[in-house]
Amino acid sequence: MMIGRLTRFRTKVLLSIIPMILTLCVLFGGMSLYQHNRLLRSEFIKRGKALASNLAASGELGVFSEDERLLNAALRGITGEEDVAYVFIYNDVGKQLIGGGKTLTRPGFASNAETSSREIRLRMLSNRQPVSRMVTDAGAGSFLEFYAPILSTEARLVEEQFFGIPESAQGAGKNRTRVIGIAQIGLAMHNIDAHSAYVIKLWAILSVVFLAAGALAAYALSRKITQPITRLTESTARMAEGQIDQEIPVDSRDELGTLATTYNKMAKALKRTLDERARVATQLRDLNRSLEDRIRERTSELEETNRELARASRHKSEFLANMSHELRTPLNAIMGFTELIIDGVYGKIPDEMGESIQDIHINSRHLLRLINDVLDLSKIEAGQMRLNPSEYSMQSLIDSVISATRSLATEKRLELISRIEADLPVVWGDSKRMTQVLMNLVGNAIKFTPGSGCVTVTARRMRGGQSETSSAHHGEFIEVTVADTGIGIPAEELKSIFSEFRQVDSSITREYGGSGLGLSIAKRLVEMHEGSIWAESEVGKGSIFYFRVPLRTRWGESR
Amino acid sequence: MNKKLILHVEDNQYNRKIIRDLLSKNCYEVIEAYDGEAALDALARRRPDLILMDVQLPKLSGLDATRRIRANPILAEIPVIAITSFALSGDDRLAFEAGCNAYIAKPFSPRDLLEMIRGFLDS
């Protein structure tokens, strides 16, 4: 389509240039032809007039004497001329004295000299100069006729013959000359016509040559213009198809050359841009790949670390299990033998030894509690603590804890009361661990309450949505409280009592014993049940410990 | 009066001595085995009235030995009390699954154990 338009552009150039050349040829050729013809004609007339004058002069004697021999002699010099068609000499009354010339021999030639002789004579006689006229003969073609007066003067004959009469002399000699005859010469026009035809032919040929040259030049010019455009167009088309690497030849320094140079620059810039883009894309791909590699590497490293951690964790777990076994086995022997001694298996104990053996028994029980606490906490922190969930009754759990601690309370003369709401629903959880929690809370209450005090355990069912902690469970739960009338906990200590190795005062450890891990373990265990634990206290008046556990835990429901 | 025979399987000598002293004093006859295989050997010779089986034993574990005992029609009815030092949640379940009748964790009180034994033998 582009190429078609360019071809039309070429045609356009040709169509606009050819008429211009044509017009120029016609105007120029016509003008020069016209000038040439005029010049030719005037020369012709001059020549004709001169010939007529010559004839008139040379024929004077013959006319005067009417001697045919003289007349023939005068005629002879003129009829030899190539373009002289006919020659006549008349006397003063118009009688044809003699005639000659090539045309006379031709058939059909009819001289009309007679008809015009009067008019011609009048004109000649008025100025005594030769005159001319155009004559067209139907049979023989066109002629230019010349008439010259044959003058007779004795005195000025020589001057008359050469037309060299001065104005003043002519005027002076007028009365002394008279017209004795007329010389008539007819010059054939066909030479002039032929010459004109030749010139016209020449002009036509030149015109055609100019036209051809002009058209050729126009074609070459338009081609010079369209060729780079075509190249550019084709290159652009190739570029559009994706062959970016384009360079077109620059063969001129004109606007088209500049265009080609600019185009090449643009193509180079485009190629650079695309190359750059491709390079960046490649880099990006490489980067991505190396990133993926690195991620894979890191992932495998992480997996390896995870495996190592899992291995370490398993080792820790195995270590804990082993420690548990290794610590309990000798402790079992110590406690077992002590109890056997106390029970008198080996006979009666001497009185002075009794108290010491009781001390061994008490301390070994304490040691066992410490070992259990440390192992429990380690297991929880290692994520090794596995709950063994089942449905259990909170009522019977509380009852068993109360009965297990009753003797301890009685020893300290404490009142141990339980107030449990009727018809508590069963709870899903690890009853052993919940027993451990409650045992710890009740044990602490008894431990920190002086004699004649009171420890109260309550339990009630509650609706969700009023939890005071961040615990996320909804639905129903059971709240258990353990209240005492003990020494209380200062407000600033209340927050940290659930942290590890915390008792209100290190002196308390000495006075009351305990690992300081009990509450921390209780908190972890309650939280593992998706519950919450907290305390309220007033120094000197006593403390209340609360814990809530949902009836259904999420992990419970999934089982 | 015929003394009841109790087989005690335990690898620790001090713990064996505690049980031996406790049970002898309370008029039981005790035979001892060091591990699970020795226990099976002992069972091939004499049929006890009760077995005290420590769970952690070299060679054949207490629970595996218990399974063998339960698989033997002659011995299947003998009560087995498992003694473990793990005291982990789930240990009791494993013991019962292996065929034990009762479970006591180390360190145990000889009084509690005696009470448990009497519960099986004096009924």
XYZ file of C-alpha atoms in Angstrom:
682
model
C 0.000 0.000 0.000
C 2.848 2.359 0.929
C 4.689 1.447 -2.228
C 1.583 2.094 -4.343
C 1.277 5.539 -2.855
C 4.914 6.237 -3.658
C 4.421 5.122 -7.241
C 1.592 7.539 -7.472
C 3.894 10.207 -6.130
C 6.254 9.497 -9.011
C 3.365 9.717 -11.490
C 2.370 12.969 -9.907
C 5.824 14.394 -10.446
C 5.774 13.269 -14.070
C 2.296 14.629 -14.664
C 3.243 18.007 -13.273
C 6.553 18.264 -15.127
C 5.556 17.043 -18.595
C 2.889 19.737 -19.262
C 5.361 22.320 -18.084
C 7.957 21.132 -20.590
C 5.310 20.902 -23.277
C 4.131 24.456 -22.654
C 7.691 25.726 -22.670
C 8.443 23.889 -25.922
C 5.313 25.208 -27.625
C 5.805 28.770 -26.459
C 9.510 28.873 -27.168
C 9.342 26.922 -30.426
C 6.349 28.901 -31.722
C 8.001 32.194 -30.963
C 11.272 31.300 -32.601
C 9.435 29.809 -35.574
C 7.454 32.976 -35.993
C 10.617 35.101 -35.784
C 12.440 32.820 -38.171
C 9.589 32.975 -40.712
C 9.380 36.727 -40.498
C 13.103 37.086 -41.012
C 13.057 34.635 -43.908
C 10.130 36.412 -45.483
C 11.691 39.842 -45.201
C 14.921 38.544 -46.736
C 12.909 36.977 -49.479
C 11.072 40.191 -50.153
C 14.312 42.144 -50.150
C 15.788 39.691 -52.634
C 12.691 39.787 -54.826
C 12.689 43.552 -54.877
C 16.354 43.613 -55.745
C 15.839 41.121 -58.558
C 12.892 43.143 -59.868
C 14.912 46.350 -59.749
C 17.790 44.658 -61.522
C 15.452 43.412 -64.197
C 13.900 46.819 -64.547
C 17.287 48.370 -64.968
C 18.657 45.804 -67.349
C 15.469 45.810 -69.348
C 15.302 49.564 -69.898
C 16.983 49.478 -73.230
C 15.043 46.556 -74.511
C 11.717 48.153 -73.559
C 12.787 51.398 -74.955
C 13.789 49.868 -78.228
C 11.347 47.010 -78.006
C 14.201 44.876 -79.225
C 13.537 41.237 -78.408
C 17.169 40.430 -78.358
C 17.949 42.976 -75.700
C 14.937 41.892 -73.697
C 16.003 38.249 -73.807
C 19.460 39.227 -72.709
C 18.015 41.133 -69.740
C 15.824 38.162 -68.865
C 18.501 35.541 -69.167
C 20.461 36.569 -66.066
C 17.344 36.252 -63.903
C 15.506 33.163 -65.067
C 18.632 31.175 -64.132
C 17.965 31.855 -60.445
C 16.603 28.779 -58.727
C 13.526 30.255 -57.068
C 12.451 32.519 -59.931
C 9.222 31.004 -61.216
C 8.390 33.422 -63.918
C 9.515 36.783 -65.375
C 7.589 39.252 -67.508
C 8.337 42.632 -68.956
C 5.569 44.974 -69.925
C 5.659 48.302 -71.762
C 4.038 51.438 -70.412
C 0.597 50.508 -71.713
C 0.725 47.056 -70.163
C 1.551 45.065 -73.200
C 3.583 41.955 -72.448
C 6.803 42.314 -74.360
C 8.489 39.110 -73.220
C 8.107 36.353 -70.600
C 10.117 33.485 -69.281
C 10.789 31.125 -66.390
C 10.206 27.514 -65.356
C 6.627 27.830 -64.291
C 5.439 29.133 -67.633
C 6.032 25.714 -69.137
C 3.813 24.080 -66.525
C 0.292 23.316 -67.564
C -2.556 25.141 -65.861
C -0.517 28.200 -64.909
C -2.585 31.297 -65.376
C -0.896 34.585 -64.713
C -3.259 37.151 -63.367
C -0.849 39.955 -64.013
C -3.294 41.546 -66.324
C -6.000 41.982 -63.755
C -3.767 43.634 -61.222
C -1.481 45.525 -63.460
C -3.454 48.712 -63.233
C -3.516 48.824 -59.497
C 0.153 47.838 -59.275
C 1.104 50.404 -61.845
C -0.661 53.100 -59.935
C 1.202 52.245 -56.763
C 4.516 51.997 -58.524
C 4.018 55.182 -60.383
C 3.205 57.033 -57.214
C 6.531 56.256 -55.522
C 8.539 54.658 -58.353
C 9.627 51.831 -56.001
C 9.202 48.112 -56.476
C 6.129 46.569 -54.830
C 5.249 43.019 -53.934
C 2.139 40.938 -53.514
C 1.113 37.405 -52.703
C -0.335 35.382 -55.505
C -1.851 31.963 -55.134
C -2.279 29.880 -58.172
C -4.584 26.934 -57.898
C -2.373 24.724 -60.007
C 1.194 25.813 -59.324
C 1.209 26.915 -55.677
C 1.986 30.236 -54.005
C 4.188 32.929 -55.389
C 5.434 36.267 -54.261
C 5.200 38.712 -57.089
C 7.454 41.744 -57.447
C 6.926 44.684 -59.725
C 9.508 47.244 -60.536
C 9.024 50.283 -62.784
C 11.255 50.512 -65.798
C 12.333 54.102 -65.832
C 13.825 55.986 -68.697
C 16.243 58.822 -68.187
C 19.202 59.678 -70.184
C 21.061 61.719 -67.643
C 20.712 59.641 -64.501
C 20.638 56.192 -65.928
C 23.632 54.902 -64.065
C 22.370 56.149 -60.666
C 18.907 54.749 -61.361
C 20.314 51.281 -61.920
C 21.965 51.186 -58.461
C 19.051 52.676 -56.463
C 21.593 54.936 -55.015
C 19.626 58.156 -55.768
C 19.857 60.649 -52.934
C 16.539 62.109 -51.661
C 17.324 65.519 -52.917
C 18.580 64.217 -56.240
C 15.535 61.989 -56.563
C 13.253 64.909 -56.092
C 15.290 66.919 -58.509
C 15.402 64.161 -61.099
C 11.681 63.357 -60.909
C 10.714 65.427 -63.810
C 13.399 64.046 -65.916
C 12.374 60.375 -65.699
C 9.333 58.512 -66.923
C 8.010 54.989 -66.609
C 8.345 53.167 -69.813
C 7.495 49.677 -68.596
C 7.078 47.231 -65.752
C 9.239 44.328 -64.769
C 7.400 41.450 -63.095
C 9.092 38.609 -61.227
C 7.350 35.755 -59.492
C 9.304 33.932 -56.812
C 8.079 30.505 -55.887
C 7.165 30.230 -52.210
C 7.680 26.509 -51.944
C 11.260 26.939 -50.793
C 10.195 29.055 -47.895
C 7.384 26.642 -47.097
C 9.770 23.727 -47.250
C 12.178 25.553 -44.984
C 9.350 26.334 -42.542
C 8.258 22.708 -42.588
C 11.825 21.689 -41.877
C 12.067 24.120 -38.995
C 8.731 22.885 -37.630
C 9.912 19.317 -37.945
C 13.149 20.213 -36.171
C 11.162 21.937 -33.454
C 8.909 18.931 -33.041
C 11.876 16.586 -32.763
C 13.562 18.882 -30.277
C 10.320 19.074 -28.319
C 10.066 15.318 -28.163
C 13.701 15.106 -27.095
C 13.189 17.757 -24.422
C 10.048 16.038 -23.292
C 11.765 12.686 -23.072
C 14.743 14.230 -21.300
C 12.446 16.138 -18.952
C 10.388 13.057 -18.223
C 13.549 11.075 -17.664
C 14.920 13.765 -15.394
C 11.636 13.946 -13.511
C 11.568 10.191 -13.209
C 15.140 10.112 -11.997
C 14.442 12.922 -9.553
C 11.301 11.366 -8.207
C 13.087 8.073 -7.984
C 15.860 9.776 -6.081
C 13.240 11.027 -3.672
C 11.063 7.950 -3.473
C 13.810 5.377 -3.332
C 15.091 6.363 0.129
C 11.489 6.733 1.277
C 10.710 3.275 -0.059
C 13.782 1.925 1.663
C 12.744 3.661 4.850
C 9.213 2.327 4.525
C 10.381 -1.215 3.914
C 12.864 -1.006 6.774
C 10.154 0.369 9.063
C 7.879 -2.490 8.019
C 10.646 -4.972 8.816
C 11.186 -3.259 12.141
C 7.472 -3.480 12.871
C 7.759 -7.211 12.213
C 10.401 -7.411 14.917
C 13.691 -7.165 13.013
C 14.979 -4.348 15.143
C 18.516 -4.478 13.784
C 17.901 -2.141 10.827
C 20.303 0.145 9.000
C 19.519 1.845 5.727
C 22.212 3.303 3.422
C 22.718 7.037 3.590
C 23.626 8.179 0.050
C 22.931 11.894 0.227
C 23.352 14.851 2.514
C 19.963 16.384 1.914
C 16.815 16.173 3.991
C 16.324 12.530 2.982
C 19.876 11.757 3.977
C 19.272 13.451 7.326
C 16.071 11.454 7.669
C 17.937 8.225 6.947
C 20.693 9.147 9.423
C 18.125 10.030 12.068
C 16.270 6.817 11.339
C 19.458 4.801 11.730
C 20.175 6.593 14.986
C 16.649 5.844 16.163
C 16.952 2.199 15.155
C 20.266 1.981 17.011
C 18.773 3.658 20.079
C 15.777 1.349 19.912
C 18.032 -1.650 19.573
C 20.110 -0.427 22.496
C 16.963 0.040 24.557
C 15.646 -3.385 23.634
C 19.031 -4.981 24.217
C 19.194 -3.261 27.571
C 15.716 -4.458 28.360
C 16.579 -7.987 27.343
C 19.749 -7.767 29.408
C 17.804 -6.531 32.414
C 15.228 -9.267 31.888
C 17.998 -11.843 31.750
C 19.581 -10.372 34.847
C 16.219 -10.404 36.569
C 15.688 -14.011 35.563
C 19.165 -14.909 36.787
C 18.520 -12.979 39.955
C 15.228 -14.761 40.439
C 16.884 -18.067 39.821
C 19.684 -17.323 42.253
C 17.105 -16.042 44.710
C 15.160 -19.253 44.316
C 18.365 -21.177 44.755
C 19.151 -19.215 47.854
C 15.658 -19.690 49.189
C 15.903 -23.400 48.469
C 19.311 -23.439 50.148
C 18.000 -21.544 53.137
C 14.916 -23.710 53.254
C 17.010 -26.831 53.277
C 19.243 -25.225 55.892
C 16.162 -24.400 57.913
C 14.848 -27.900 57.411
C 18.200 -29.232 58.527
C 18.079 -26.902 61.548
C 14.533 -28.013 62.226
C 15.603 -31.629 62.016
C 18.472 -30.860 64.357
C 16.100 -29.047 66.691
C 13.666 -31.922 66.553
C 16.541 -34.275 67.215
C 17.728 -32.078 70.080
C 14.213 -31.898 71.397
C 13.886 -35.665 71.185
C 17.215 -35.985 72.946
C 16.030 -33.581 75.602
C 12.838 -35.524 75.977
C 14.759 -38.784 76.230
C 17.131 -37.129 78.663
C 14.199 -35.979 80.769
C 12.704 -39.422 80.752
C 16.031 -40.917 81.708
C 16.629 -38.322 84.398
C 13.189 -38.973 85.705
C 14.009 -42.667 85.939
C 17.504 -42.188 87.234
C 16.477 -39.722 89.933
C 13.442 -41.629 91.044
C 15.126 -45.001 91.374
C 17.561 -44.034 94.181
C 14.938 -41.761 95.702
C 12.545 -44.688 95.709
C 15.115 -46.695 97.657
C 15.716 -43.858 100.147
C 12.034 -43.248 100.714
C 11.190 -46.946 100.732
C 13.840 -47.867 103.327
C 12.954 -44.859 105.461
C 9.331 -45.869 105.474
C 10.216 -49.471 106.265
C 12.355 -48.283 109.204
C 9.579 -46.003 110.434
C 7.090 -48.863 110.119
C 9.369 -51.024 112.249
C 10.147 -53.575 109.590
C 13.691 -53.693 110.903
C 12.684 -53.640 114.565
C 11.973 -50.954 117.048
C 13.690 -47.611 116.453
C 15.689 -46.167 119.328
C 13.919 -43.048 120.623
C 16.916 -40.786 119.970
C 16.805 -41.777 116.244
C 13.075 -41.375 115.644
C 13.059 -37.654 114.886
C 16.022 -37.858 112.531
C 14.414 -40.657 110.583
C 11.225 -38.580 110.275
C 13.392 -35.704 108.979
C 14.874 -37.991 106.349
C 11.371 -38.965 105.317
C 10.111 -35.365 105.122
C 13.139 -34.182 103.184
C 13.051 -37.039 100.730
C 9.362 -36.252 100.037
C 10.348 -32.601 99.502
C 13.141 -33.652 97.172
C 10.672 -35.752 95.194
C 8.327 -32.758 94.825
C 11.194 -30.569 93.620
C 12.298 -33.166 91.116
C 8.745 -33.571 89.863
C 8.263 -29.802 89.511
C 11.537 -29.266 87.671
C 10.844 -32.151 85.344
C 7.284 -30.986 84.703
C 8.388 -27.447 83.869
C 11.187 -28.726 81.632
C 8.730 -30.912 79.817
C 6.277 -28.039 79.349
C 9.008 -25.739 78.064
C 10.334 -28.381 75.720
C 6.811 -28.860 74.420
C 7.022 -32.441 75.628
C 4.135 -32.212 78.025
C 1.375 -34.320 76.498
C -2.092 -33.991 77.901
C -4.095 -37.133 78.300
C -7.612 -35.797 77.915
C -10.872 -37.442 78.889
C -14.187 -36.380 80.331
C -13.998 -35.895 84.072
C -16.148 -34.533 86.874
C -14.887 -31.354 88.529
C -16.925 -32.265 91.574
C -15.057 -35.544 92.164
C -11.731 -33.901 91.283
C -12.244 -31.277 93.976
C -13.445 -33.935 96.409
C -10.313 -36.010 95.887
C -8.052 -32.993 96.410
C -9.938 -32.011 99.578
C -9.656 -35.520 100.990
C -5.971 -35.704 100.112
C -5.191 -32.443 101.880
C -7.618 -32.763 104.760
C -5.049 -34.342 107.096
C -2.613 -31.496 106.322
C -5.294 -28.907 107.111
C -6.330 -30.701 110.247
C -2.681 -30.800 111.373
C -2.635 -26.950 111.164
C -6.126 -26.715 112.677
C -7.478 -25.130 109.512
C -11.017 -25.301 108.293
C -11.174 -26.777 104.810
C -14.470 -26.126 103.073
C -15.739 -26.830 99.577
C -18.768 -25.118 98.022
C -19.534 -26.701 94.695
C -22.501 -25.703 92.547
C -24.950 -28.530 92.025
C -25.140 -30.355 88.675
C -21.779 -29.229 87.279
C -21.319 -30.601 83.788
C -18.419 -32.898 82.938
C -15.269 -31.220 81.653
C -12.998 -32.320 78.790
C -9.342 -32.281 79.818
C -6.458 -34.017 81.580
C -7.894 -34.700 85.042
C -4.490 -35.663 86.474
C -3.014 -32.313 85.454
C -6.033 -30.390 86.705
C -5.717 -32.271 89.985
C -2.077 -31.169 90.078
C -3.185 -27.553 89.595
C -5.821 -27.630 92.307
C -3.527 -29.580 94.628
C -0.932 -26.866 94.236
C -3.426 -24.054 94.946
C -4.944 -25.799 97.986
C -1.509 -26.851 99.229
C -0.281 -23.244 98.997
C -3.397 -21.961 100.755
C -2.899 -24.385 103.611
C 0.824 -23.634 103.705
C 0.403 -19.848 103.900
C -2.599 -19.749 106.221
C -1.843 -19.608 109.937
C -3.692 -21.753 112.419
C -7.430 -21.370 112.988
C -7.787 -19.975 109.481
C -10.001 -21.145 106.750
C -9.437 -22.453 103.211
C -12.477 -22.478 100.904
C -12.716 -24.158 97.517
C -15.639 -23.164 95.246
C -16.656 -24.181 91.770
C -19.355 -22.790 89.492
C -20.453 -22.901 85.901
C -20.166 -19.668 83.885
C -21.203 -18.348 80.521
C -18.590 -17.197 78.038
C -17.902 -13.622 77.039
C -16.949 -12.366 80.495
C -13.495 -13.764 80.644
C -11.078 -11.280 82.186
C -8.099 -12.596 80.295
C -7.043 -12.793 76.705
C -8.071 -16.403 76.517
C -9.994 -16.830 73.313
C -12.485 -19.512 74.210
C -16.189 -18.872 74.110
C -19.047 -20.913 75.321
C -19.267 -22.328 78.811
C -16.540 -22.830 81.374
C -16.032 -23.693 85.003
C -14.487 -21.271 87.449
C -12.754 -22.673 90.500
C -11.585 -20.445 93.347
C -9.344 -21.224 96.296
C -9.668 -18.616 99.039
C -7.634 -18.474 102.225
C -7.345 -16.225 105.248
C -3.562 -16.263 105.049
C -0.765 -13.735 105.017
C -1.753 -12.312 101.619
C 0.401 -11.115 98.749
C 1.529 -7.497 98.211
C -0.053 -5.901 95.125
C 3.326 -5.364 93.398
C 4.137 -9.080 93.743
C 0.749 -10.274 92.588
C 1.627 -10.076 88.918
C 4.842 -12.043 89.139
C 3.721 -14.891 91.344
C 3.040 -17.034 88.265
C 6.585 -16.553 86.994
C 9.171 -19.269 87.532
C 11.106 -19.539 90.813
C 8.982 -16.846 92.404
C 7.817 -16.686 95.907
C 6.887 -13.441 97.525
C 10.031 -13.469 99.595
C 13.033 -15.750 99.443
C 12.734 -16.088 103.190
C 9.377 -17.702 102.527
C 11.119 -20.541 100.719
C 13.066 -21.243 103.829
C 10.081 -20.937 106.075
C 7.472 -22.667 103.975
C 9.472 -24.810 101.578
C 8.404 -25.408 97.966
C 10.246 -25.091 94.723
C 8.625 -21.834 93.646
C 7.610 -23.611 90.454
C 4.176 -24.772 91.493
C 2.193 -21.688 90.378
C 4.200 -21.393 87.200
C 3.396 -25.023 86.336
C -0.249 -24.485 87.309
C -0.461 -21.466 84.985
C 1.051 -23.429 82.085
C -1.265 -26.360 82.652
C -4.365 -24.139 82.822
C -3.287 -22.363 79.654
C -2.730 -25.701 77.935
C -6.401 -26.306 78.708
C -7.198 -22.919 77.062
C -8.103 -21.588 80.444
C -6.853 -18.710 82.577
C -5.574 -18.270 86.094
C -5.189 -15.190 88.266
C -5.198 -14.069 91.891
C -6.565 -11.344 94.110
C -5.092 -10.639 97.495
C -4.941 -8.306 100.415
C -1.932 -8.438 102.719
C -2.878 -9.751 106.153
C -6.373 -10.760 105.084
C -5.795 -13.496 102.597
C -5.761 -14.402 98.904
C -8.184 -15.753 96.344
C -6.851 -17.763 93.404
C -9.116 -18.175 90.386
C -8.878 -20.445 87.444
C -11.254 -21.042 84.594
C -11.261 -23.894 82.126
C -13.672 -24.279 79.211
C -16.006 -27.258 79.231
C -14.829 -27.993 75.719
C -11.395 -27.101 74.364
C -10.702 -26.792 70.688
C -8.302 -29.704 70.712
C -10.836 -31.547 72.826
C -13.542 -31.095 70.234
C -11.315 -32.270 67.449
C -10.740 -35.583 69.185
C -0.773 -71.750 106.712
C 0.477 -71.600 103.166
C 2.400 -68.432 102.340
C 1.332 -66.631 99.162
C 4.047 -66.543 96.525
C 4.935 -63.245 94.891
C 7.301 -62.856 91.935
C 9.161 -59.546 91.974
C 10.827 -58.510 88.705
C 13.290 -55.646 89.208
C 16.834 -54.852 88.135
C 17.774 -52.560 91.023
C 19.095 -54.452 94.014
C 18.017 -51.841 96.594
C 14.490 -51.790 95.326
C 14.476 -55.590 95.343
C 15.609 -55.508 98.951
C 12.841 -53.063 99.989
C 10.145 -55.305 98.514
C 11.805 -58.408 99.921
C 12.020 -56.913 103.423
C 8.493 -55.547 103.252
C 6.876 -58.711 101.971
C 8.874 -61.132 104.146
C 7.879 -59.160 107.207
C 4.260 -59.398 106.096
C 4.381 -63.168 105.561
C 4.702 -63.481 101.834
C 7.137 -65.697 100.040
C 9.113 -63.737 97.448
C 10.978 -64.962 94.432
C 12.971 -62.452 92.425
C 13.933 -62.033 88.792
C 16.487 -59.608 87.417
C 14.807 -59.004 84.061
C 11.909 -60.072 81.830
C 13.584 -63.219 80.524
C 14.622 -64.335 83.992
C 11.044 -63.725 85.066
C 9.729 -66.049 82.347
C 12.300 -68.677 83.408
C 11.161 -68.375 86.999
C 7.527 -68.658 85.913
C 8.366 -71.883 84.109
C 9.444 -73.372 87.430
C 6.876 -71.954 89.849
C 3.471 -70.365 89.505
C 3.215 -67.241 91.790
C 0.005 -65.774 93.177
C 0.974 -62.251 92.102
C 3.616 -60.585 90.013
C 5.222 -57.198 90.733
C 6.604 -56.085 87.395
C 8.994 -53.212 86.956
C 8.366 -51.641 83.557
C 11.920 -50.538 82.746
C 14.019 -53.673 82.528
C 17.062 -54.750 80.550
C 16.589 -57.331 77.748
C 12.847 -58.005 77.852
C 10.813 -55.049 79.102
C 8.241 -55.466 81.818
C 5.349 -54.722 79.507
C 6.561 -57.265 76.904
C 7.022 -59.877 79.625
C 3.480 -59.145 80.805
C 2.169 -59.698 77.265
C 3.946 -63.082 77.147
C 2.452 -64.008 80.513
C -1.020 -63.049 79.329
C -0.512 -65.110 76.190
C 0.213 -68.197 78.317
C -3.093 -69.884 79.386
C -1.541 -71.300 82.592
C -0.256 -67.860 83.718
C -2.935 -65.629 82.193
C -4.946 -65.321 85.401
C -2.084 -64.173 87.681
C -2.523 -60.524 88.789
C 0.297 -58.255 87.586
C 1.065 -54.922 89.273
C 3.218 -52.654 87.122
C 5.823 -50.451 88.804
C 7.154 -47.590 86.725
C 9.469 -44.701 87.361
C 8.153 -42.601 84.492
C 4.943 -41.364 86.061
C 4.064 -39.791 82.762
C 0.568 -39.408 81.510
C -0.213 -42.427 79.405
C 2.077 -44.852 81.254
C -0.871 -46.277 83.146
C -2.785 -46.721 79.894
C 0.185 -48.558 78.332
C 0.445 -50.798 81.406
C -3.249 -51.685 81.325
C -3.089 -52.293 77.554
C -0.201 -54.754 78.091
C -2.409 -56.687 80.520
C -1.411 -55.315 83.935
C -4.094 -55.281 86.613
C -2.746 -52.314 88.563
C -0.142 -49.611 88.377
C 2.061 -47.852 90.912
C 4.601 -45.150 90.202
C 8.062 -44.800 91.682
C 8.809 -43.569 94.184
C 6.075 -45.500 95.856
C 5.234 -45.775 99.478
C 5.752 -49.363 100.739
C 2.561 -48.904 102.732
C 0.534 -48.103 99.602
C 2.065 -51.046 97.730
C 1.352 -53.426 100.581
C -2.228 -52.239 100.629
C -2.501 -52.812 96.895
C -1.044 -56.346 97.165
C -3.407 -57.215 99.968
C -6.267 -55.977 97.846
C -5.428 -58.632 95.248
C -4.486 -61.541 97.520
C -6.673 -61.270 100.587
C -10.019 -60.963 98.826
